mmCIF file of C-alpha atoms and ligand atoms in Angstrom:
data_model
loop_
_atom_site.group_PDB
_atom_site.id
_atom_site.type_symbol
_atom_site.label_atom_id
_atom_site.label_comp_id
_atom_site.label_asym_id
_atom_site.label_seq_id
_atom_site.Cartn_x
_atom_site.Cartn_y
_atom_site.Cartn_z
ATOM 1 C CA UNK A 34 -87.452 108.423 -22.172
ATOM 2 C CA UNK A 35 -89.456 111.689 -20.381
ATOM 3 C CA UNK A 36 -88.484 110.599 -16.761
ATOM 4 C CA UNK A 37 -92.421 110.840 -16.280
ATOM 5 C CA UNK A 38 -92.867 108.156 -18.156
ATOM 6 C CA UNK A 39 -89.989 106.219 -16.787
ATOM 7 C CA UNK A 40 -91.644 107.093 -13.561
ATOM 8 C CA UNK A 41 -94.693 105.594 -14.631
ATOM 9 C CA UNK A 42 -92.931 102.503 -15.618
ATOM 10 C CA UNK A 43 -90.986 102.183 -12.168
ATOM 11 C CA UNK A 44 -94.393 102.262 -10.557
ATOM 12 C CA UNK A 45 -95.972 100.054 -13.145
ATOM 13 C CA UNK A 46 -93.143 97.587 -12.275
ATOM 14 C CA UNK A 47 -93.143 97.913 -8.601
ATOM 15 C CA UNK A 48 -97.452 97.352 -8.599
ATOM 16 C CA UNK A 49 -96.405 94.114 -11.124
ATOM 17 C CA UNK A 50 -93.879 93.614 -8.390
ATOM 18 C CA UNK A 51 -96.288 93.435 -5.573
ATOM 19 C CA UNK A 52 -98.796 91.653 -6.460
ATOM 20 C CA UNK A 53 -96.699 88.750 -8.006
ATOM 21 C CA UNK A 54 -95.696 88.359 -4.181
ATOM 22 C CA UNK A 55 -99.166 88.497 -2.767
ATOM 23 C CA UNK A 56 -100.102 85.883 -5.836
ATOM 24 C CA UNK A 57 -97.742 83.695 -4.009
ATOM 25 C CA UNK A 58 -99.907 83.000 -1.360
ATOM 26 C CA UNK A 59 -102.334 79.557 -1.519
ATOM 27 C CA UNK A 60 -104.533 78.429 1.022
ATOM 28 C CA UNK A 61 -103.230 75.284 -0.102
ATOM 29 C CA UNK A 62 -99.432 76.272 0.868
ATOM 30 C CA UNK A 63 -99.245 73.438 3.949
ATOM 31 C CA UNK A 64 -101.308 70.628 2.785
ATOM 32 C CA UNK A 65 -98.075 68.524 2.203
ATOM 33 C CA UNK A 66 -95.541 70.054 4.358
ATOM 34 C CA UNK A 67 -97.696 70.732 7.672
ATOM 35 C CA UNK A 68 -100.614 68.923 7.640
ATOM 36 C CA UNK A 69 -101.894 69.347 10.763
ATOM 37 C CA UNK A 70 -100.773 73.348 10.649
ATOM 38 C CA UNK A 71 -104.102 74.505 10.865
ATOM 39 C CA UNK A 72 -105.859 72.460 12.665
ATOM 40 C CA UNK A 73 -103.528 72.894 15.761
ATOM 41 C CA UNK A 74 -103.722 76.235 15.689
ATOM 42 C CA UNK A 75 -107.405 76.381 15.502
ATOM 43 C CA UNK A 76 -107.244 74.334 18.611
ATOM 44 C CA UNK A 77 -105.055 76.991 20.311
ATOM 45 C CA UNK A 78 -106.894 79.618 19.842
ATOM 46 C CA UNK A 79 -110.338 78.059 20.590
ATOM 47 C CA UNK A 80 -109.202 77.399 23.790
ATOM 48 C CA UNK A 81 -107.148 80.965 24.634
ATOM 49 C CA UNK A 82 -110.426 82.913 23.045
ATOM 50 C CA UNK A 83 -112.935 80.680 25.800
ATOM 51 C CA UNK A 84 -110.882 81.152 28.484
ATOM 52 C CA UNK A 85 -110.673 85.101 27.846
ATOM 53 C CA UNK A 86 -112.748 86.391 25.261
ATOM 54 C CA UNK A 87 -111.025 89.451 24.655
ATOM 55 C CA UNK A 88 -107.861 87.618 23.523
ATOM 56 C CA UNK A 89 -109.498 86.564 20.026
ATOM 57 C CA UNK A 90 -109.762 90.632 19.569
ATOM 58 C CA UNK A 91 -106.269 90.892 21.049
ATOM 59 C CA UNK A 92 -104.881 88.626 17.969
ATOM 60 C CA UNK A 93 -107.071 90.268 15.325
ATOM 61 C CA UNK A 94 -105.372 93.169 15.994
ATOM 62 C CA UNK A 95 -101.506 91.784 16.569
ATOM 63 C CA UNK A 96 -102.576 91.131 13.054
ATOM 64 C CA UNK A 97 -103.561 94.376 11.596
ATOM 65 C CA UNK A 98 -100.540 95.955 13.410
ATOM 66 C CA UNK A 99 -98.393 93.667 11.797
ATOM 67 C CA UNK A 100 -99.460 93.616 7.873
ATOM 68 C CA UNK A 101 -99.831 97.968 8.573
ATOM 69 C CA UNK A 102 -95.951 98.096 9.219
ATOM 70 C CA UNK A 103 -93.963 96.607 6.186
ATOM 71 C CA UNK A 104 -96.219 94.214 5.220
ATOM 72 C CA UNK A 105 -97.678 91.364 6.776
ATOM 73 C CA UNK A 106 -94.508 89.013 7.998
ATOM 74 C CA UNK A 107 -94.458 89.101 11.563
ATOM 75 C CA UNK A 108 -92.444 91.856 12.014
ATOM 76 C CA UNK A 109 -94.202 93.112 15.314
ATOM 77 C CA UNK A 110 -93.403 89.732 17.086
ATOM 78 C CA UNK A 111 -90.048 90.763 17.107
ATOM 79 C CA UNK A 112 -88.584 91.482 20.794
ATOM 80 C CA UNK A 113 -86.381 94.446 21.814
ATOM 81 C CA UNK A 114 -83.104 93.082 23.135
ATOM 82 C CA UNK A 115 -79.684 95.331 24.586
ATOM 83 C CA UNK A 116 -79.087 95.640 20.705
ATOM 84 C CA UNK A 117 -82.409 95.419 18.670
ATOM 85 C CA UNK A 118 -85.321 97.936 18.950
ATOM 86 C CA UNK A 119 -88.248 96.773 17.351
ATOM 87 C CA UNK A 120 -92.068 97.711 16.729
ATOM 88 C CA UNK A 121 -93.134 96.752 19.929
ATOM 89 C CA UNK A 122 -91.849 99.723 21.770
ATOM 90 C CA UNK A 123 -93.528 102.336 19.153
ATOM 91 C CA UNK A 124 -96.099 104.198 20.620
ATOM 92 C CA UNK A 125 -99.517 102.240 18.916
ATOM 93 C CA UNK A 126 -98.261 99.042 20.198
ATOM 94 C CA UNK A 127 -96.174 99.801 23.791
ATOM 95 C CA UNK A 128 -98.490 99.169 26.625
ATOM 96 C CA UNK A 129 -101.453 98.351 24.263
ATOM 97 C CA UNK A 130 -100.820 95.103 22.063
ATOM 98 C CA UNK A 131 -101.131 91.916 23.512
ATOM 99 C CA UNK A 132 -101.430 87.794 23.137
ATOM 100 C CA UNK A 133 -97.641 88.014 22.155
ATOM 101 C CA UNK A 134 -97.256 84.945 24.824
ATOM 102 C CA UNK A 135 -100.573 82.954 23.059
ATOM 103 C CA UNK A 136 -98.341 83.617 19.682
ATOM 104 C CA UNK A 137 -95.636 81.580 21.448
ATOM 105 C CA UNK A 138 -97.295 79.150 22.658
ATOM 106 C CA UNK A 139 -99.081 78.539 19.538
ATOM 107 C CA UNK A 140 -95.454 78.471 17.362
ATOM 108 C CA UNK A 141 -94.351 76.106 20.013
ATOM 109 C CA UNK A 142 -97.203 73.942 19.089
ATOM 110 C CA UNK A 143 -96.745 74.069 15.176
ATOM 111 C CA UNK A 144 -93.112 73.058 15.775
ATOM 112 C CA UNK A 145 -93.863 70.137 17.699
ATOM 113 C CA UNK A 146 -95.608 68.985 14.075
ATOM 114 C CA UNK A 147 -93.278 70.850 11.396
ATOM 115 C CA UNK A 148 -90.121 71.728 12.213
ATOM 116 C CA UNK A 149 -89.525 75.272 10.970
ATOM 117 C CA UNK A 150 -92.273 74.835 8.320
ATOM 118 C CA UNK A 151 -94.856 77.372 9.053
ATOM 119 C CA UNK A 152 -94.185 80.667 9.610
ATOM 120 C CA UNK A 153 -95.050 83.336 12.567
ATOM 121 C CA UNK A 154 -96.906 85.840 9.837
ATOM 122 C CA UNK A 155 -99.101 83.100 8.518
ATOM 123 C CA UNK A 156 -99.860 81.938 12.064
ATOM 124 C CA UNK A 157 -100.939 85.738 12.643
ATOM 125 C CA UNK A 158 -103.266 85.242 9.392
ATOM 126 C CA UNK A 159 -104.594 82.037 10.723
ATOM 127 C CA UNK A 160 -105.245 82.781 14.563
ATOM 128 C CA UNK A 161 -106.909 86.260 13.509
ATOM 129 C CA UNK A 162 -109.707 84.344 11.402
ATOM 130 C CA UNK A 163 -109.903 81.519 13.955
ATOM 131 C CA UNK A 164 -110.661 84.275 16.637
ATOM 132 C CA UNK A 165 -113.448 85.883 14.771
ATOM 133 C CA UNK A 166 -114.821 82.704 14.015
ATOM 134 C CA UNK A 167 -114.705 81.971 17.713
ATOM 135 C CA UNK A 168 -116.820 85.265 18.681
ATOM 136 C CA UNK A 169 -119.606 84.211 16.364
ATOM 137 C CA UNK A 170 -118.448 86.212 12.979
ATOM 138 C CA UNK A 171 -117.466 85.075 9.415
ATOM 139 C CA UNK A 172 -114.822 82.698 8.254
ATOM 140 C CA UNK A 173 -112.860 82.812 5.389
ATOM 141 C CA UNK A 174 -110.078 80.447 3.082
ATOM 142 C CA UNK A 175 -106.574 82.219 4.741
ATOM 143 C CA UNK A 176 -104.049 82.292 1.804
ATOM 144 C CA UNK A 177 -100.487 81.465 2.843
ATOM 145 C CA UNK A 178 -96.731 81.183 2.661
ATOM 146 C CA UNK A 179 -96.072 84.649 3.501
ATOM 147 C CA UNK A 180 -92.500 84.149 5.581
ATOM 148 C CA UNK A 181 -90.887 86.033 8.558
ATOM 149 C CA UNK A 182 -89.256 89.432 8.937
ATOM 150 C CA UNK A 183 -85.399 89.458 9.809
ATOM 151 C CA UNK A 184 -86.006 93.062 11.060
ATOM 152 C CA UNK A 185 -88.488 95.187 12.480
ATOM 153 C CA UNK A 186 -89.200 99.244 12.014
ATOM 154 C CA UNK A 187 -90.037 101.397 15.273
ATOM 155 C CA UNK A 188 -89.921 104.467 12.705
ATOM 156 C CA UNK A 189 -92.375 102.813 10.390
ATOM 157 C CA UNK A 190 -95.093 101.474 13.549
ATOM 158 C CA UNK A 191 -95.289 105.006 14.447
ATOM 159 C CA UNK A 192 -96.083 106.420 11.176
ATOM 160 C CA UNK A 193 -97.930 103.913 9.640
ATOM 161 C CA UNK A 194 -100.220 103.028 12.440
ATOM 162 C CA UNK A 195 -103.537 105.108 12.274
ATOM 163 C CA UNK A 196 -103.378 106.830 15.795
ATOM 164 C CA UNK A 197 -107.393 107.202 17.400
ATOM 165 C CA UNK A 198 -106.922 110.983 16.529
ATOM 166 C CA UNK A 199 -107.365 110.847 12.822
ATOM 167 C CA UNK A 200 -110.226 112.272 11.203
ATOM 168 C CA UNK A 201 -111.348 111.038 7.645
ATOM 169 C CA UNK A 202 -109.402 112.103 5.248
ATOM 170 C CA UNK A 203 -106.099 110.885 7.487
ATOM 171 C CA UNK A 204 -107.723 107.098 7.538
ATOM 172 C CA UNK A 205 -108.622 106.758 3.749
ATOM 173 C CA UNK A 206 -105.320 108.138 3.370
ATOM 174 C CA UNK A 207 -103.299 105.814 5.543
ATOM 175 C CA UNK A 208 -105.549 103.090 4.224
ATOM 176 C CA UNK A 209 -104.670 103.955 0.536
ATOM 177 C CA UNK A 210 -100.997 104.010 1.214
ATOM 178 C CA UNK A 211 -101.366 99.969 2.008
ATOM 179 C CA UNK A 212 -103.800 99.639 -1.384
ATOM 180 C CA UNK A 213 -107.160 99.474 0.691
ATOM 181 C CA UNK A 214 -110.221 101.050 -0.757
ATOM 182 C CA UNK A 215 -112.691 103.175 1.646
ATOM 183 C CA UNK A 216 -114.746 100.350 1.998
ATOM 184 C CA UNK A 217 -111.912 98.085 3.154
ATOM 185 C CA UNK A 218 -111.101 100.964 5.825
ATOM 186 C CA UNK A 219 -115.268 101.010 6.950
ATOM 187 C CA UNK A 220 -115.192 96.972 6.900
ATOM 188 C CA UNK A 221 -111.818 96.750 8.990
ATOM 189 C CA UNK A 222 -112.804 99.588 11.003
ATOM 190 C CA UNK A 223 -115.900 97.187 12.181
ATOM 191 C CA UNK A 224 -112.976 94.625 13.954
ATOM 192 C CA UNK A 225 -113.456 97.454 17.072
ATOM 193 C CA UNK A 226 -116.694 95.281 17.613
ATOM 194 C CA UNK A 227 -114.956 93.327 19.694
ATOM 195 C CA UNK A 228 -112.016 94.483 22.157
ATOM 196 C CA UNK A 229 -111.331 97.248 24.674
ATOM 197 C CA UNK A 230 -109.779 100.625 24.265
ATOM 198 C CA UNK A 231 -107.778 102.392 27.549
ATOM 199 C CA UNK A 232 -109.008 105.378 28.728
ATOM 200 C CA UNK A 233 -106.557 107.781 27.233
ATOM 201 C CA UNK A 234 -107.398 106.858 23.781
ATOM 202 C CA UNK A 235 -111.141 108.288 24.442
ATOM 203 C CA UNK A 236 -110.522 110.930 26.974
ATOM 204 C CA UNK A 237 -110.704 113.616 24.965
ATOM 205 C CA UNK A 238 -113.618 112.616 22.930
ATOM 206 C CA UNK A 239 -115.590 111.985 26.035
ATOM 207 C CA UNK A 240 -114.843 114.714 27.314
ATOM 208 C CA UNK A 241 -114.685 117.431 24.472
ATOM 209 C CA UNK A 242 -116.734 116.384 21.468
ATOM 210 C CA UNK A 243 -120.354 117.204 20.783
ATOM 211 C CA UNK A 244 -121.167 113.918 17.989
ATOM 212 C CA UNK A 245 -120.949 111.960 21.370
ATOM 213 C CA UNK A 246 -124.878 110.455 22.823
ATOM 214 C CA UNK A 247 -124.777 112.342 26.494
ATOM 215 C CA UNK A 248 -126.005 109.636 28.265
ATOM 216 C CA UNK A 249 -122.938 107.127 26.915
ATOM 217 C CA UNK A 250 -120.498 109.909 27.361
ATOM 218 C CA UNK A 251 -121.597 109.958 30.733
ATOM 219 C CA UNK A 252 -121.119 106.764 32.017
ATOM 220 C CA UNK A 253 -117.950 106.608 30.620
ATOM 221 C CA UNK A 254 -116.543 109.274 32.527
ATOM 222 C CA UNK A 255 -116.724 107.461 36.244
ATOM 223 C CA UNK A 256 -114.120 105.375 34.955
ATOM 224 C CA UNK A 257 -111.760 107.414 33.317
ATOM 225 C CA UNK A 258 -111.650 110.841 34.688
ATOM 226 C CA UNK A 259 -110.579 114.486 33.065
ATOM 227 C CA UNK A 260 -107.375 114.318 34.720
ATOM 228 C CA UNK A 261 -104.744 112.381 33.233
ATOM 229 C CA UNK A 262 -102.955 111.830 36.647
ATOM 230 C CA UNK A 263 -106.049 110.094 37.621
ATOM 231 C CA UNK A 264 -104.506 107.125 34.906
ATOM 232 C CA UNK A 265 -105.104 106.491 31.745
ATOM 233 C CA UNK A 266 -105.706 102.431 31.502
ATOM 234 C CA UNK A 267 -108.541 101.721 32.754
ATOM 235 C CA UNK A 268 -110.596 100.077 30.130
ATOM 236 C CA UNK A 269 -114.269 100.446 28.551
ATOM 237 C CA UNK A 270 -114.941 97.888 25.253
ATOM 238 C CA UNK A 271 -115.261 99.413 21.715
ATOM 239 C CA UNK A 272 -118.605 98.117 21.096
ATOM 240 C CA UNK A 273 -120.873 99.164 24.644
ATOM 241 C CA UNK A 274 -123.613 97.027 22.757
ATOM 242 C CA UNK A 275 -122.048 93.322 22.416
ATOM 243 C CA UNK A 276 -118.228 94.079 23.658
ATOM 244 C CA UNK A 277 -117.723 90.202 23.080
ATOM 245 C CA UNK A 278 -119.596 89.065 19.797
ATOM 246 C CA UNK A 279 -117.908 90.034 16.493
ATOM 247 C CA UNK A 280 -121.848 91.499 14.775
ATOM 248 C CA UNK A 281 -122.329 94.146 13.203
ATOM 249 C CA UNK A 282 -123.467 96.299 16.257
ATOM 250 C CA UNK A 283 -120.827 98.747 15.976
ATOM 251 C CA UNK A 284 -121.725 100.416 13.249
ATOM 252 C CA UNK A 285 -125.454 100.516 15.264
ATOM 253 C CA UNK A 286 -123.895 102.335 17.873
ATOM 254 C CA UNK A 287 -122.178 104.971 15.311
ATOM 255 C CA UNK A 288 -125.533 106.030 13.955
ATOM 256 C CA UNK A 289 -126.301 106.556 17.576
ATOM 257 C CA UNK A 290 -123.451 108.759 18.192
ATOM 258 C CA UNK A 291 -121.852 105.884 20.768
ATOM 259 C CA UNK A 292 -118.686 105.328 18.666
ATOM 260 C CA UNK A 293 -115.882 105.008 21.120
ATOM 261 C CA UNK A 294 -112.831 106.493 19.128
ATOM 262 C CA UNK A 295 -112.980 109.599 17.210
ATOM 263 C CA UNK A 296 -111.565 107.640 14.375
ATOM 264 C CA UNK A 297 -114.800 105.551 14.848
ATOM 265 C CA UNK A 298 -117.564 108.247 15.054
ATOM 266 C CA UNK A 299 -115.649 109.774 11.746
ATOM 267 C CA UNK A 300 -117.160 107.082 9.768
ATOM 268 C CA UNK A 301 -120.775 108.142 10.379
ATOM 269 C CA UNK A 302 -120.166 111.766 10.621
ATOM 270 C CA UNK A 303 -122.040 113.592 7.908
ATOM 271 C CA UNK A 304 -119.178 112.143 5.358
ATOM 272 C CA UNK A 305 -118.773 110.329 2.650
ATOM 273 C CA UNK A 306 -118.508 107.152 4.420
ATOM 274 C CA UNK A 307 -122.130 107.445 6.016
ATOM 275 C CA UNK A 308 -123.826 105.295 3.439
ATOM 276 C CA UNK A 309 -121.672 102.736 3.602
ATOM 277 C CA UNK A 310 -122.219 102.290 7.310
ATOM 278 C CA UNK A 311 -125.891 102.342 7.369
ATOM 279 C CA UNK A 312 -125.625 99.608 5.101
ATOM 280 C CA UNK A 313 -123.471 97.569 7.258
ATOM 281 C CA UNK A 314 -125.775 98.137 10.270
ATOM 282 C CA UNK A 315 -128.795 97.116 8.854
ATOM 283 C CA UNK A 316 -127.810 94.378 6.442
ATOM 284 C CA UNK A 317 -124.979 91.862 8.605
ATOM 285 C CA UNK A 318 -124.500 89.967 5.433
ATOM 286 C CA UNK A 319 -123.326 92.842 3.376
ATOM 287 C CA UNK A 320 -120.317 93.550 6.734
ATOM 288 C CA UNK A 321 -119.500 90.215 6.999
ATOM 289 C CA UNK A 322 -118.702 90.104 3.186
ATOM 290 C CA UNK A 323 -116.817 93.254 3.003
ATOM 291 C CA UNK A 324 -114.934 92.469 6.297
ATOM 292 C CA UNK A 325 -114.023 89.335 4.932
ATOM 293 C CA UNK A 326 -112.964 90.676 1.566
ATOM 294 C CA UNK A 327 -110.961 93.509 3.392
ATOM 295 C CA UNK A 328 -109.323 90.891 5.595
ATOM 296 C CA UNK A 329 -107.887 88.739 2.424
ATOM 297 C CA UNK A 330 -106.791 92.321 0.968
ATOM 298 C CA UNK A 331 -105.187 93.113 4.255
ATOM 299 C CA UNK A 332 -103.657 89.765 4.515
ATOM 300 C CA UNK A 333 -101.872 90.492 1.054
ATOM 301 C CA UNK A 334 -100.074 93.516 2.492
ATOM 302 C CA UNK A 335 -96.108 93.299 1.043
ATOM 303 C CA UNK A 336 -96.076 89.498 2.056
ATOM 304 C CA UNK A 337 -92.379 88.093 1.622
ATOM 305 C CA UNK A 338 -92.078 85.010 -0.501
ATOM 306 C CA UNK A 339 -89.889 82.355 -1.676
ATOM 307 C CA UNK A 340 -86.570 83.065 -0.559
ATOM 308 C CA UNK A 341 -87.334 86.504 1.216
ATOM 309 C CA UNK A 342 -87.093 86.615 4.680
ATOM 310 C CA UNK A 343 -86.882 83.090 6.993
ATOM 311 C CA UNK A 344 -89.205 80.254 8.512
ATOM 312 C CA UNK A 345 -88.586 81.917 12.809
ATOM 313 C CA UNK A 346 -88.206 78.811 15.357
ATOM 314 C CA UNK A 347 -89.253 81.548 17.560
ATOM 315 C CA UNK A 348 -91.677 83.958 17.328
ATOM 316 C CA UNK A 349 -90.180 86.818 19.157
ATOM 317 C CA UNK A 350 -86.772 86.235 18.053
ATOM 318 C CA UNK A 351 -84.979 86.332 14.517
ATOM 319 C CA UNK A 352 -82.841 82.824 13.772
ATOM 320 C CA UNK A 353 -79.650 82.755 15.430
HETATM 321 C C1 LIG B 136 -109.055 102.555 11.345
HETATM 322 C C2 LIG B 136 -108.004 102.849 12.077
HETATM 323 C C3 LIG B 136 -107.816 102.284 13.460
HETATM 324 C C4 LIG B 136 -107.510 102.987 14.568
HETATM 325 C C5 LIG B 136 -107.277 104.480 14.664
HETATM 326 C C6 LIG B 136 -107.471 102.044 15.661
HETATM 327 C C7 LIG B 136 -107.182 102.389 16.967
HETATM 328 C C8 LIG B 136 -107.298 101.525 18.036
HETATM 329 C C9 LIG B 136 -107.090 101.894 19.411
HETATM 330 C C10 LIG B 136 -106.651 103.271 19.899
HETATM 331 C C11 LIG B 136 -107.356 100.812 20.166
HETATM 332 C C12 LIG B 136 -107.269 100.720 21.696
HETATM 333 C C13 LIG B 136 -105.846 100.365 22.099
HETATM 334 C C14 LIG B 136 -105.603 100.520 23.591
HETATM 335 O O1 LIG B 136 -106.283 101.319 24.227
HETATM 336 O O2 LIG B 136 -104.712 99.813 24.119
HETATM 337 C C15 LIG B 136 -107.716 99.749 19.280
HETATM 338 C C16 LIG B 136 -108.073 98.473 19.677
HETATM 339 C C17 LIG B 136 -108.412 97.469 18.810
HETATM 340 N N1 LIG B 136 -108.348 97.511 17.439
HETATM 341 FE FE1 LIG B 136 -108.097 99.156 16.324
HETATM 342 N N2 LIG B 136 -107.753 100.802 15.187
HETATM 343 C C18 LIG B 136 -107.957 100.896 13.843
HETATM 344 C C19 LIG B 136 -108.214 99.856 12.976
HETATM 345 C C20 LIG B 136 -108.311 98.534 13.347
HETATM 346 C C21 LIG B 136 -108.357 97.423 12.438
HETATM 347 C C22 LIG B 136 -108.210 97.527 10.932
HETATM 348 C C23 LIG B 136 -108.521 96.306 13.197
HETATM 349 C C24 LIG B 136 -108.637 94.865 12.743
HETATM 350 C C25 LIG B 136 -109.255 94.496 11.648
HETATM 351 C C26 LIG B 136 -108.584 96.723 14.568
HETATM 352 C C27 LIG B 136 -108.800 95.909 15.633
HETATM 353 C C28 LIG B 136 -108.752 96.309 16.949
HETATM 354 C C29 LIG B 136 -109.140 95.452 18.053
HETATM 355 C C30 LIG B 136 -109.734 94.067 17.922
HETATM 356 C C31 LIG B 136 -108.897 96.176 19.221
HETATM 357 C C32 LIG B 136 -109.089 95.690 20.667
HETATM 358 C C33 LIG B 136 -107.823 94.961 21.097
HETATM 359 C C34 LIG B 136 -107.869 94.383 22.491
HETATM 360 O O3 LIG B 136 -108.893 94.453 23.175
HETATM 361 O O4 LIG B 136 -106.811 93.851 22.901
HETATM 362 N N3 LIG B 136 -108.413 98.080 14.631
HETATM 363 N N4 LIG B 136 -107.670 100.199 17.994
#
């Protein structure tokens, strides 16, 4: 055979491959064995998302960072010991990611109904929809049975993480490596209406771009000045309109030039993505559908199934 074709057949096989594992997945996976699974972590996160709002966008993302980085299966839980370097020292997640503790706490919960039944990764799934709903945005039927990393990839966080520097091109592209159309990226891209950014994520584009509204640029600056030995974590939220309700208002404030990120304002920047913004901000329905759609897709990223990988008694930790 041309090895083009067997090429072709490799890929064919590995795509077959792939989405046999993400066809796994049920939302039905722990009506017998867990019951109560959901439910109790519902109840978790209700009550760590009304104490501080900010945490349900803190778990949305734990769960982006996770199915970006070898698929979605809890990898980024995962803590460095003397002889184990995971994701969480990799420069998109160190100093940055957070509700690693709720994550425990939650596990700890979901034991104390199913011994090693449920795993971290769907538990990600789960408490990332629960938050949304919590902020006021869409809910959707979480598929699961994805099971738990034995390892974790430092390398792989850093280069498969979209960093806030990437301009168009670089997000479809990092999208499309994880089989997420343009309108997936938009529709995910929309999870920055809720959350907060540190100041050195958006120094330079406060301080150096023109697609920036003056008067927003401007009252950004008091709190995080030019000079990086001024500090670089103070915070300012990633939707100045409604920082705490998951709406469609961020992609508002990109047609008003008040994205916070560069890799925000790129999305309404004269390219092809334009139209598919001004939709979302004037028609919520149409976001919450795509977002909701692009969360199932994301949520099928790689999962490991069946005998792959193990059921964690602890999050942060592989079985001993
Ligand atoms: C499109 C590429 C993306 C880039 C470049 C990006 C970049 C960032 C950056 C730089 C921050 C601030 C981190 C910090 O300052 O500590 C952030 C926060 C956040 N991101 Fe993204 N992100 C992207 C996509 C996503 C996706 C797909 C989601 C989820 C669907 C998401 C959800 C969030 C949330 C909720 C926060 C706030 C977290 C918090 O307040 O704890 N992001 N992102």
């Amino acid at each position: 055979m041309a090895s083009a074709s067997c090429l072709m057949l490799l890929v064919a096989v590995a795509m077959a491959m792939a989405s046999a594992a993400s066809g796994q997945l049920s939302s039905t996976f722990y009506d017998t064995s867990c019951p109560k699974a959901l439910d109790t972590i519902k109840t978790a996160v209700t009550a760590a998302v009304s104490s501080e709002a900010r945490m349900g966008a803190s778990l949305l993302r734990l769960h982006f960072h996770d199915c970006f980085v070898d698929g979605c299966d809890a990898s980024v839980l995962l803590a460095d010991t003397g002889s184990f370097v995971g994701e969480q020292t990799a420069a998109p997640n160190a100093g940055s990611i957070r509700g690693l503790n709720v994550i425990d706490n939650i596990k700890t919960q979901v034991e104390a109904v199913c011994k090693q039944t449920v795993s971290c990764a769907d538990i990600l799934a789960v408490a990332a929809r629960d938050s949304v709903v919590t902020l006021g945005g869409p809910s959707w039927t979480v598929l699961l049975g994805r099971r738990d990393s034995t390892t974790a990839s430092k390398t792989n966080a850093e280069n498969d993480l979209p960093p806030p520097t990437f301009d168009l091109k670089n997000l479809t592209d990092n999208f499309a490596n994880k089989q997420l159309s343009v309108t997936d990226m938009v529709a995910l891209s929309g999870g920055h209406t809720i959350g907060q950014s540190q100041c050195l994520n958006f120094r330079d584009r406060i301080y150096n771009e023109t697609n920036i509204d003056a008067a927003f640029a401007a009252s950004l600056k008091s709190n995080c000045p030019r000079s990086t030995s001024s500090g670089n974590t103070s915070l300012a939220p990633l939707d100045v309109a409604t920082p705490t309700a998951f709406d469609n208002k961020y992609f508002v404030n990109l047609q008003a030039n008040k994205g916070l990120l560069h890799s925000d304002q790129v999305l309404f920047n004269g390219g092809g993505t334009d139209n598919t913004v001004r939709n979302f901000a004037s028609n919520p329905a149409a976001f919450s559908a795509a977002f909701v759609t692009a969360m199932v897709n994301m949520g099928n990223i790689a999962p490991k199934t069946g005998s792959q990988g193990q059921i964690r008694l602890s999050c942060s930790k592989v079985n001993s």
